[in-house]
Amino acid sequence: MQKKVGKTSLIMSLVSEEFPDLVPYRAEEITIPADVTPERVPTHIVDYSEAEQTDEQLFQEISKANVICIVYSVNNKKSIEKVTSHWIPLITENTDKDSRVPLILVGNKSDLVEHSSMETVLPIMNQYSEIETCVECSAKNLKNISELFYYAQKAVLHPTGPLYCPEKKDMKPLCVKALARIFKVSDLDNDGILNDNELNFFQRTCFNTPLEHQALEDVKNVVRKNLIDGVHDNGLTLKGFLFLHMLFIQRGRHETTWTVLRRFGYDDDLELNQDYLFPPLKVPPDCTTELNYNAYLFLQSVFDKHDKDRDCALSPEELEDLFDVFPYMPWGADVNNTVCTNERGWITYQGYLSQWTLTTYLDVQRCLEYLGYLGYSIIAEQESQADGITVTRDKKIDLQKKQTQRSVFRCNVFGEVGSGKSGFLQAFLGRNLSRQKTIKEEHRSYYAISTTYVYGQEKYLLLHEVFPDFDYLSDSDLACDVVCLVYDASNPYSFEYCAKVFKQYFMDSKTPCMMIAAKSDLPEVKQMYGCSPLEFCRRHKMPPPQSFTCNTAGDPSREIYTKLTTMAMYPYVSRHSCNTFIHKLSSLIYHARLRCMCTCNRCTFCLCQNFLNSELLQTVRAKFYAVMKSVEKSLEIHHHLCVFLLNRHVSQADRKSATFWLRASVGATVFAVLGVAMYRVLLKSR
């Protein structure tokens, strides 16, 4: 940058590979292509001339620069002094303090002297941490010309500043923190050392090549000679791992450390890159997000390596150790009341996977972030965390095809304050009333998630307690797979809220609903509503109210939760089919002109109303519900047989033929059973 120090000659010698006879005031801006540079990045070189350019132009170029080379003449002491008296202060004043620009000191005209200027320059380098390195060269002899620009590239791509403090001769705290996380992620068995297999996996992950056995031993021997506790049980400890990287930096090989840091997602400020933590994932409307098989395998391995006492639960210390690679503690005390825990209140293996499933379902971006902290893409050898997520198909398609591949189903729980909603959620996690009383109000959770089994298939049921504000129910309060309406059977005014919610929001929807008569251990009272809960359910084609209590000595019954999951999985069986059947049955009986208890016998309206409320139809409906259970089992058998045929790789024609006859047999069974039931009821009514 200084006048008459040969900076323009350096640029022209690099381009033409010979010293120019005629040197202009300023060289034209040039770009060196990526394929001819060691770092494989294009390099744009800008020259500055005091004779041709103003200070304003200089300031603009400084603000745009990624690296600045300050050239001085090794045979001119004044030019060396000007580095600290003029150029470094000027650059500092015109650059942002937060975005430090690396500097390279370039001593030109080394061909004119026999001594080195390094002794003079070294104190300057120690004084200013932004100076990356110093190189002596000669434009005339072409000495170190290409090396000069290589160091300039290196200063941008692999800066020393964020990694190392020259004054303290030690790595900076942020660098130590990042490398400690990398060590912990790479320590696959969590024993505090990197054994040969883990070191090879680390080497292959970062540099695409394993280390030979002798090379591994040489690395460990270097650490042994310099550090007492750097190697333990023939494995590299965290101290040894950090020592190796400090050695790389001190020997000018900080690109090695940067390669490791960037592979594990760090940017130039040693913060995890946003692109790493939040890879793109498109989730269309009416679709949900679930963890896939590979993600569950990874999370299982994380649990296993931190469950040191092998009790299938994570103690507070083990949980803290697991989340040590996070910048903050992601799970609060409410998680212990959201998933299953053991008798000591520690999250069990099932509860651990349930919480991950809940996070994926409710906030997939947060799940991606968490998987990034754990190093999912590196350890599972995937492109990104998004590869661990399954986006389910639109729910409308599931309804059309009458089948679903989803494994997580959401149940929104409605009810007045004091109706027993919270007890219903906690009972799902196996907690009776006495255990629920120990939960602190500030640790209360409005979610509960665990597994249920429907026809032998493991599914997750997510219960969400909706705040009982009737006038302010949001779309998220209404979006679910099944609705649970809870009322207090011992409170005469509790049912009215459930009836209003159903009529206002769910009466015309396709979402299946179930009524829960909570606190059934207390004396049941008549509900102060236009009709009884049982009659209400009959009118609206819902299953009868289910009695429920969590005031038991042992764990509450889980049967009701299995019913809810089944309704969520088969909404077309639970409600739509029932409505269609009743409608067709009513039409059939009307057209057969069956007599009723009506006095006129000619009034169509009266005839239909009396029939719909008659004991005959109620009996047929009860028979129908019993038959529907057997139908569901038949459908399940049909589904498993179809899967069996697909797995046997039968031909397309045979598969279609077998499917047709299976459907025909199921249909014939349904109509035969219904026919016999109707015949018996009609015969009895006569």
PDB file of N, CA and C in Angstrom, residues 162-163 172-176 178 258 261 266-272:
ATOM      1  N   PRO A 162      -9.717 -15.863  15.303  1.00  0.00           N
ATOM      2  CA  PRO A 162     -10.761 -16.470  16.141  1.00  0.00           C
ATOM      3  C   PRO A 162     -10.282 -17.687  16.937  1.00  0.00           C
ATOM      4  N   LEU A 163      -9.146 -18.292  16.519  1.00  0.00           N
ATOM      5  CA  LEU A 163      -8.693 -19.531  17.146  1.00  0.00           C
ATOM      6  C   LEU A 163      -7.669 -19.320  18.254  1.00  0.00           C
ATOM      7  N   LYS A 172      -8.348 -19.529  22.050  1.00  0.00           N
ATOM      8  CA  LYS A 172      -9.377 -18.675  22.629  1.00  0.00           C
ATOM      9  C   LYS A 172     -10.527 -19.514  23.178  1.00  0.00           C
ATOM     10  N   PRO A 173     -11.259 -18.982  24.179  1.00  0.00           N
ATOM     11  CA  PRO A 173     -12.329 -19.756  24.833  1.00  0.00           C
ATOM     12  C   PRO A 173     -13.382 -20.306  23.868  1.00  0.00           C
ATOM     13  N   LEU A 174     -13.790 -19.514  22.874  1.00  0.00           N
ATOM     14  CA  LEU A 174     -14.805 -19.989  21.922  1.00  0.00           C
ATOM     15  C   LEU A 174     -14.299 -21.174  21.110  1.00  0.00           C
ATOM     16  N   CYS A 175     -13.024 -21.139  20.774  1.00  0.00           N
ATOM     17  CA  CYS A 175     -12.426 -22.249  20.023  1.00  0.00           C
ATOM     18  C   CYS A 175     -12.380 -23.503  20.885  1.00  0.00           C
ATOM     19  N   VAL A 176     -11.997 -23.341  22.146  1.00  0.00           N
ATOM     20  CA  VAL A 176     -11.950 -24.485  23.071  1.00  0.00           C
ATOM     21  C   VAL A 176     -13.345 -25.076  23.245  1.00  0.00           C
ATOM     22  N   ALA A 178     -15.914 -24.953  21.166  1.00  0.00           N
ATOM     23  CA  ALA A 178     -16.340 -25.635  19.934  1.00  0.00           C
ATOM     24  C   ALA A 178     -15.656 -26.992  19.786  1.00  0.00           C
ATOM     25  N   TRP A 258      -9.667 -25.533  11.080  1.00  0.00           N
ATOM     26  CA  TRP A 258     -10.838 -24.948  10.426  1.00  0.00           C
ATOM     27  C   TRP A 258     -11.630 -25.990   9.638  1.00  0.00           C
ATOM     28  N   LEU A 261     -13.733 -27.703  12.234  1.00  0.00           N
ATOM     29  CA  LEU A 261     -14.791 -26.825  12.733  1.00  0.00           C
ATOM     30  C   LEU A 261     -15.914 -26.669  11.710  1.00  0.00           C
ATOM     31  N   TYR A 266     -19.566 -25.068  12.098  1.00  0.00           N
ATOM     32  CA  TYR A 266     -19.211 -23.757  12.639  1.00  0.00           C
ATOM     33  C   TYR A 266     -18.871 -22.758  11.534  1.00  0.00           C
ATOM     34  N   ASP A 267     -19.204 -21.480  11.794  1.00  0.00           N
ATOM     35  CA  ASP A 267     -18.869 -20.418  10.849  1.00  0.00           C
ATOM     36  C   ASP A 267     -17.595 -19.707  11.305  1.00  0.00           C
ATOM     37  N   ASP A 268     -17.267 -18.578  10.645  1.00  0.00           N
ATOM     38  CA  ASP A 268     -16.014 -17.879  10.945  1.00  0.00           C
ATOM     39  C   ASP A 268     -15.995 -17.266  12.334  1.00  0.00           C
ATOM     40  N   ASP A 269     -17.180 -17.061  12.920  1.00  0.00           N
ATOM     41  CA  ASP A 269     -17.257 -16.518  14.280  1.00  0.00           C
ATOM     42  C   ASP A 269     -17.356 -17.611  15.337  1.00  0.00           C
ATOM     43  N   LEU A 270     -17.140 -18.854  14.908  1.00  0.00           N
ATOM     44  CA  LEU A 270     -17.208 -20.022  15.782  1.00  0.00           C
ATOM     45  C   LEU A 270     -18.588 -20.189  16.428  1.00  0.00           C
ATOM     46  N   GLU A 271     -19.597 -19.814  15.668  1.00  0.00           N
ATOM     47  CA  GLU A 271     -20.984 -20.083  16.033  1.00  0.00           C
ATOM     48  C   GLU A 271     -21.521 -21.103  15.043  1.00  0.00           C
ATOM     49  N   LEU A 272     -22.447 -21.948  15.505  1.00  0.00           N
ATOM     50  CA  LEU A 272     -23.015 -22.931  14.592  1.00  0.00           C
ATOM     51  C   LEU A 272     -23.819 -22.228  13.506  1.00  0.00           C
TER      52      LEU A 272
END
